[in-house]
PDB file of C-alpha atoms in Angstrom:
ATOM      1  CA  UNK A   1      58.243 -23.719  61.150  1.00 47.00           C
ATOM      2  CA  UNK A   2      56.020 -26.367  59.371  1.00 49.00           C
ATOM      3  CA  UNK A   3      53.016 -25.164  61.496  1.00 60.00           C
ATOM      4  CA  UNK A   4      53.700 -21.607  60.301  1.00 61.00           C
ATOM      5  CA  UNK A   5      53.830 -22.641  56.642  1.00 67.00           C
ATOM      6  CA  UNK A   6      50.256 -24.633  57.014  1.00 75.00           C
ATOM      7  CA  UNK A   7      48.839 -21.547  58.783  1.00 82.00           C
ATOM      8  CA  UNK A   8      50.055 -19.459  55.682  1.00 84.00           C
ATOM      9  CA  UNK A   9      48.582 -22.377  53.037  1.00 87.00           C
ATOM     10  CA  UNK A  10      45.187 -22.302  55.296  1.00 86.00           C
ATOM     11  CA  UNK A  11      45.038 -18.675  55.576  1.00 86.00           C
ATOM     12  CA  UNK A  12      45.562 -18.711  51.862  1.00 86.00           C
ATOM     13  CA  UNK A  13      43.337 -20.869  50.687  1.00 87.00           C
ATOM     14  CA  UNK A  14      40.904 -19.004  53.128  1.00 89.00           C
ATOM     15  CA  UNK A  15      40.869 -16.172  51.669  1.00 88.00           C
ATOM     16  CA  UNK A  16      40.914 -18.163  48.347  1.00 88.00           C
ATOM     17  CA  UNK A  17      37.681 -19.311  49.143  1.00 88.00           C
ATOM     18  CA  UNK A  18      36.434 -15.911  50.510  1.00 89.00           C
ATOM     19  CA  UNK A  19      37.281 -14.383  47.278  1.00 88.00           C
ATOM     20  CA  UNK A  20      36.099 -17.158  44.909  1.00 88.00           C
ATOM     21  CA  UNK A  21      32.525 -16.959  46.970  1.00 91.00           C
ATOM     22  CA  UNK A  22      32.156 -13.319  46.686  1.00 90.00           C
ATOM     23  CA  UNK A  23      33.223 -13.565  43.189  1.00 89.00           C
ATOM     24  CA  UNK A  24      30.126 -15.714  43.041  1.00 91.00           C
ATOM     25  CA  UNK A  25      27.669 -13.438  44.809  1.00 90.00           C
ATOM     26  CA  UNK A  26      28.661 -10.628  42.675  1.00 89.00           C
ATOM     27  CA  UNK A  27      27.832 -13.006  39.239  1.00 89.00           C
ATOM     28  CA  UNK A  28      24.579 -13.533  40.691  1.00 90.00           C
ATOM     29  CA  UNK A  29      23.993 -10.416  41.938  1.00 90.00           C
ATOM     30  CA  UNK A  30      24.730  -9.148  38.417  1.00 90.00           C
ATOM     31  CA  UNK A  31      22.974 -11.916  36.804  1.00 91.00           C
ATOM     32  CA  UNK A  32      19.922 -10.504  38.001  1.00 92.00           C
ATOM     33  CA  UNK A  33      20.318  -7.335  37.255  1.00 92.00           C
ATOM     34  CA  UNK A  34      21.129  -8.143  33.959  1.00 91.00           C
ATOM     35  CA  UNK A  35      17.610 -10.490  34.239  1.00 91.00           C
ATOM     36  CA  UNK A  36      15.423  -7.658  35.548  1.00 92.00           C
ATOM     37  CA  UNK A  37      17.399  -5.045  32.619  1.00 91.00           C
ATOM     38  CA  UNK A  38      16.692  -7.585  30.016  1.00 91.00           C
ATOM     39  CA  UNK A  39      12.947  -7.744  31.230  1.00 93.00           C
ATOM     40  CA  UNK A  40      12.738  -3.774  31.619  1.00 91.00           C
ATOM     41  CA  UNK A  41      13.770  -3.482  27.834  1.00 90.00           C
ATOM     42  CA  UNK A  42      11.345  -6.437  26.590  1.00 91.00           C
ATOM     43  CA  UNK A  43       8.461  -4.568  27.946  1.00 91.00           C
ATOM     44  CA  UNK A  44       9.508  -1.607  26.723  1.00 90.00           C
ATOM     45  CA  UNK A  45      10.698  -2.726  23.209  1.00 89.00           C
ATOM     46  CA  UNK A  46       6.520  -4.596  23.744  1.00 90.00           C
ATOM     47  CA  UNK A  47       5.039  -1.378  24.115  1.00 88.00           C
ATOM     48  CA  UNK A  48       6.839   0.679  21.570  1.00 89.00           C
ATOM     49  CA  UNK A  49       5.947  -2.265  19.121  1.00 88.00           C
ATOM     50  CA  UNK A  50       2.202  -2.102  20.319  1.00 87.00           C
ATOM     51  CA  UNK A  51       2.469   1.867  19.404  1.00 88.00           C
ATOM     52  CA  UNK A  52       3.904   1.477  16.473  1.00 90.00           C
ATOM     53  CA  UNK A  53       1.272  -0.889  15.039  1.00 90.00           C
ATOM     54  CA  UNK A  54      -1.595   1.180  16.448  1.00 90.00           C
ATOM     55  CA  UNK A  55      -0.112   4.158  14.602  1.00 91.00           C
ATOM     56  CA  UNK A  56       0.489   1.780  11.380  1.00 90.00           C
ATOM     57  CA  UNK A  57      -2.879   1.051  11.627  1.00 91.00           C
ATOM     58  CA  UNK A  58      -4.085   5.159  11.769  1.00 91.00           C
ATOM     59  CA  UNK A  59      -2.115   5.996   8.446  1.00 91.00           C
ATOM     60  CA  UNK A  60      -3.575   2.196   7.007  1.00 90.00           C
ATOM     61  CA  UNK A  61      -7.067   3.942   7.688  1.00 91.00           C
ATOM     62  CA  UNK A  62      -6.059   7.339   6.298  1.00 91.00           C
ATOM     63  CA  UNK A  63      -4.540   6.239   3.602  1.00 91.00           C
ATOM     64  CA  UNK A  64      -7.448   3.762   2.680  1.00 87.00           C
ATOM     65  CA  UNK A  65      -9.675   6.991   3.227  1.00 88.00           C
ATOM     66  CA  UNK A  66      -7.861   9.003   0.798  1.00 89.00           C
ATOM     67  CA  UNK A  67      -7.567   6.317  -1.907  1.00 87.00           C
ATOM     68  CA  UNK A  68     -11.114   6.047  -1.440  1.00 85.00           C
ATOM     69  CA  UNK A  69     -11.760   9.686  -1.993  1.00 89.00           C
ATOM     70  CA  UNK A  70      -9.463  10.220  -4.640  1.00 88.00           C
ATOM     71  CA  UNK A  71     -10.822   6.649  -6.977  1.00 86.00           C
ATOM     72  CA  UNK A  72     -14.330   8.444  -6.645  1.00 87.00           C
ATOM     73  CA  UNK A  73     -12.867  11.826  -7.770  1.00 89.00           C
ATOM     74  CA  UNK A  74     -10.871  10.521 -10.539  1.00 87.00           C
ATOM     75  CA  UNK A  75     -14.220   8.175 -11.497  1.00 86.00           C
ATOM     76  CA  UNK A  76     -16.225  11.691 -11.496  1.00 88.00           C
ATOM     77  CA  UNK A  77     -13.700  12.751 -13.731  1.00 90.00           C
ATOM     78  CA  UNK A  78     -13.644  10.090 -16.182  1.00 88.00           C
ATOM     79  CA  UNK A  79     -17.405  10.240 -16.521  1.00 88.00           C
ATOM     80  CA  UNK A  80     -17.080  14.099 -17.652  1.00 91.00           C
ATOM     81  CA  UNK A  81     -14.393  13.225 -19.570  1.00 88.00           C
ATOM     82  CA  UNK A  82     -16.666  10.632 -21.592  1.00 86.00           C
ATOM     83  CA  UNK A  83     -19.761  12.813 -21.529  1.00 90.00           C
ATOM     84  CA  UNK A  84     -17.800  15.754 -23.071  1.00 91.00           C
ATOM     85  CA  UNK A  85     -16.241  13.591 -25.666  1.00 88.00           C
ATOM     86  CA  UNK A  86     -19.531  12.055 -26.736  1.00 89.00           C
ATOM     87  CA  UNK A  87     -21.146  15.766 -26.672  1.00 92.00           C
ATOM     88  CA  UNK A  88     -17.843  17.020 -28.890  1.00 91.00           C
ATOM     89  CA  UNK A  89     -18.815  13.711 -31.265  1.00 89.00           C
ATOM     90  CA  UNK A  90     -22.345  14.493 -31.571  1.00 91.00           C
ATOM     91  CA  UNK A  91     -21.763  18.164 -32.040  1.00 92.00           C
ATOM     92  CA  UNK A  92     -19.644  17.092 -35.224  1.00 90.00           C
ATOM     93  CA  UNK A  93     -22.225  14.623 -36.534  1.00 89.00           C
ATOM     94  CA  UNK A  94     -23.614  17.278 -38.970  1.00 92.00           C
ATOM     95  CA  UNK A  95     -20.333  18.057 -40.342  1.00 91.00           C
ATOM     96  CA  UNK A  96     -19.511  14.439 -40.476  1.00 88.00           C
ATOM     97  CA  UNK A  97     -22.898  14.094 -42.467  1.00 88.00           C
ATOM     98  CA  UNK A  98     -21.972  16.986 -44.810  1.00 90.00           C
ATOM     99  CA  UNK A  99     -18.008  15.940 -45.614  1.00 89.00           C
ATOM    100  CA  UNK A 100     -18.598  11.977 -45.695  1.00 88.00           C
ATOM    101  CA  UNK A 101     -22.367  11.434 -45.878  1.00 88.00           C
ATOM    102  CA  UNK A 102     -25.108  10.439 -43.646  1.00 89.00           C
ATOM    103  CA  UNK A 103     -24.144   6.752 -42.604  1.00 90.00           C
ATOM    104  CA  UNK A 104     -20.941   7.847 -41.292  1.00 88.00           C
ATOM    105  CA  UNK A 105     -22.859  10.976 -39.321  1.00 88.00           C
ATOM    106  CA  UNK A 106     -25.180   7.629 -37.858  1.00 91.00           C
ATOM    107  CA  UNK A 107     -22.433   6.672 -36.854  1.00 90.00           C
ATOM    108  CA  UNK A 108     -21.081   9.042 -34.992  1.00 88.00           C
ATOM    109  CA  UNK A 109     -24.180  10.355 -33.240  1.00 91.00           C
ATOM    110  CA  UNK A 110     -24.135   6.078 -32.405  1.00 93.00           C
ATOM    111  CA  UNK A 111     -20.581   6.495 -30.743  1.00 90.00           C
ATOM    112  CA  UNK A 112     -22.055   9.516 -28.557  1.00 89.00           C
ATOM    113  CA  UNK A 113     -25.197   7.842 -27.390  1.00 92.00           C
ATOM    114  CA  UNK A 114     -22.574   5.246 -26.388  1.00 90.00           C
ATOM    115  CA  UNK A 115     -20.397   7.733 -24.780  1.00 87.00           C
ATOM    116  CA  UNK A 116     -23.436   9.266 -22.802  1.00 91.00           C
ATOM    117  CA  UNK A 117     -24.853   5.829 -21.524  1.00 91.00           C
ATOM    118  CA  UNK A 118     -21.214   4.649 -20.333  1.00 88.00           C
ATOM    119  CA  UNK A 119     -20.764   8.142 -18.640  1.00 89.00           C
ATOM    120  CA  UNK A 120     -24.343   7.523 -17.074  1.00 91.00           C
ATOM    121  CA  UNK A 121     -23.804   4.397 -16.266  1.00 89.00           C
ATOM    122  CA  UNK A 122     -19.857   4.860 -14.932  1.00 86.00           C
ATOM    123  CA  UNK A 123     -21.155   8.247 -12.638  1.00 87.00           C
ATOM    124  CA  UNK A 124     -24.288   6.153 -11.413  1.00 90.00           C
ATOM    125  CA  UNK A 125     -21.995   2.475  -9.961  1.00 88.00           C
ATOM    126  CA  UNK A 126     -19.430   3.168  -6.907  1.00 88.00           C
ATOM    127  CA  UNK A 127     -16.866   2.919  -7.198  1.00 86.00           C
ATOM    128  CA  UNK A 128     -16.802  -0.602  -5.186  1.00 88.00           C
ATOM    129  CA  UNK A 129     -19.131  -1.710  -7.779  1.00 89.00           C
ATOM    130  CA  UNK A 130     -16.788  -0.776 -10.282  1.00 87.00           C
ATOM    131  CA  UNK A 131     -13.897  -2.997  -8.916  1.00 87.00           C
ATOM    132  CA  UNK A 132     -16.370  -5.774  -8.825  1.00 90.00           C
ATOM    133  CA  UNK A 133     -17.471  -5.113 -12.496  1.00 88.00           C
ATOM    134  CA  UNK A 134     -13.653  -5.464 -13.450  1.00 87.00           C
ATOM    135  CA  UNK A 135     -12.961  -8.550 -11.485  1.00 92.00           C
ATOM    136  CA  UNK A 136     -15.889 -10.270 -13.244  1.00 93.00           C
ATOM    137  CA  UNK A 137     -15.146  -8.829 -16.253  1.00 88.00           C
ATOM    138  CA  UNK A 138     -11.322 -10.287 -16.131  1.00 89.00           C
ATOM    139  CA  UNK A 139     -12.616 -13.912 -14.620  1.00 93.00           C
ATOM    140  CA  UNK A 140     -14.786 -14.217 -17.687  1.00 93.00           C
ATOM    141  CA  UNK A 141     -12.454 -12.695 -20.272  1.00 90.00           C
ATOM    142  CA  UNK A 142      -8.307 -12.923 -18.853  1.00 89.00           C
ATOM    143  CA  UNK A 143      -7.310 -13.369 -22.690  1.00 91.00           C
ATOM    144  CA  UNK A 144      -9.018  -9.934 -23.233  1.00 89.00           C
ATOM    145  CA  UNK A 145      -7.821  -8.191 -20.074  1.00 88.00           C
ATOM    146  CA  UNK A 146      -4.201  -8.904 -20.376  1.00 90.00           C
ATOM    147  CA  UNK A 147      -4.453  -7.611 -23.880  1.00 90.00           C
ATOM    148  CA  UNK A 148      -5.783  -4.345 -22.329  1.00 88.00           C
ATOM    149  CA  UNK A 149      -3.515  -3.795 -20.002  1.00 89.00           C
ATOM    150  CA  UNK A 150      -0.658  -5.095 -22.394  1.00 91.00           C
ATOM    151  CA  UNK A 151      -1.877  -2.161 -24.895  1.00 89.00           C
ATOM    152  CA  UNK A 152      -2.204   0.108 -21.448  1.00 85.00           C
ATOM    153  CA  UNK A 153       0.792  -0.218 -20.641  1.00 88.00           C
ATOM    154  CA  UNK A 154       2.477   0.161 -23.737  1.00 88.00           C
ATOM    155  CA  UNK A 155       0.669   3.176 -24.165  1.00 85.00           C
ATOM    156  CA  UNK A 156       1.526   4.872 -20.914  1.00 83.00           C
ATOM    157  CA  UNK A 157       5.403   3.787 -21.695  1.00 88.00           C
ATOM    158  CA  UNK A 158       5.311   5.372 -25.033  1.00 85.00           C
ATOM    159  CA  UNK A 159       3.330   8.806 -23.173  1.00 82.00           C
ATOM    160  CA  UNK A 160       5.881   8.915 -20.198  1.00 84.00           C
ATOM    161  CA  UNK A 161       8.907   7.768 -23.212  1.00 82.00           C
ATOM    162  CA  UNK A 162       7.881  10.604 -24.897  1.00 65.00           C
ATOM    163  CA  UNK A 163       7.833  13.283 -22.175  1.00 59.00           C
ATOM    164  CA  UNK A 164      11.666  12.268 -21.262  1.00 54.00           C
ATOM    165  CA  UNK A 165      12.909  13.351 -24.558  1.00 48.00           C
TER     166      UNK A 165
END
């Protein structure tokens, strides 16, 4: 009977073994499949990231194009806008020189020769230029240009204020 009870322990620990081994082989086995899944998504997750960026970059480049186009059509505008205005002033000058006299008339037809040189010169520079005009301008005078846009933007918040009531 003893030799019938090791033969069970043997055959048990046999198959013990057999079990615990392929137990094994299947953790590898899935180990790398898991490896080779992991690596599948990585390049995938690589490309779509690659695409992504390329397309990022498209709409950076149309969207630069359009702001481009759309500063030199609002520039355009600005430069009729001032041209106008200093034809409107000069147009008045001889009923400024009738109702208040002849100084103040000078100086109105003075504030549209200034209107119609900045419109000149505003419609002649690119709008590039432009840009680099205001950086210079605020490196020699930051005082002055945070005042401006102080009183900028307290005028556009008092405009849009106004349009909510």
């Amino acid at each position: 009977m003893v030799a019938a009870g090791s033969d069970n322990t043997a055959e048990a620990k046999s198959r013990f073994n057999a079990a615990l081994e392929e137990a094994k082989a299947g953790a590898a086995a899935l180990k790398t499949e898991a490896g080779e899944r992991a690596k599948a998504y990585r390049q995938q997750a690589t490309e779509r990231g690659d695409d992504w960026a390329t397309e990022v970059k498209q709409y950076g480049e149309q969207a630069k194009g359009k702001a481009g186009e759309l500063a030199t059509e609002g520039k355009g505008k600005v430069a009729e806008a001032l041209s106008a205005l200093g034809k409107a002033v000069f147009d008045t000058a001889p009923t400024v020189d009738d109702k208040l006299g002849a100084k103040y008339g000078d100086y109105a037809r003075t504030a549209s020769r200034s209107l119609q040189e900045t419109s000149a010169k505003l419609d002649a520079k690119s709008v590039d230029e432009l840009g680099e005009d205001a950086r210079q301008f605020v490196r020699k005078s930051p005082g002055l240009a945070v005042g401006i846009a102080a009183v900028g933007g307290f005028l556009l918040a008092r405009m849009f204020r106004g349009r909510k009531d």
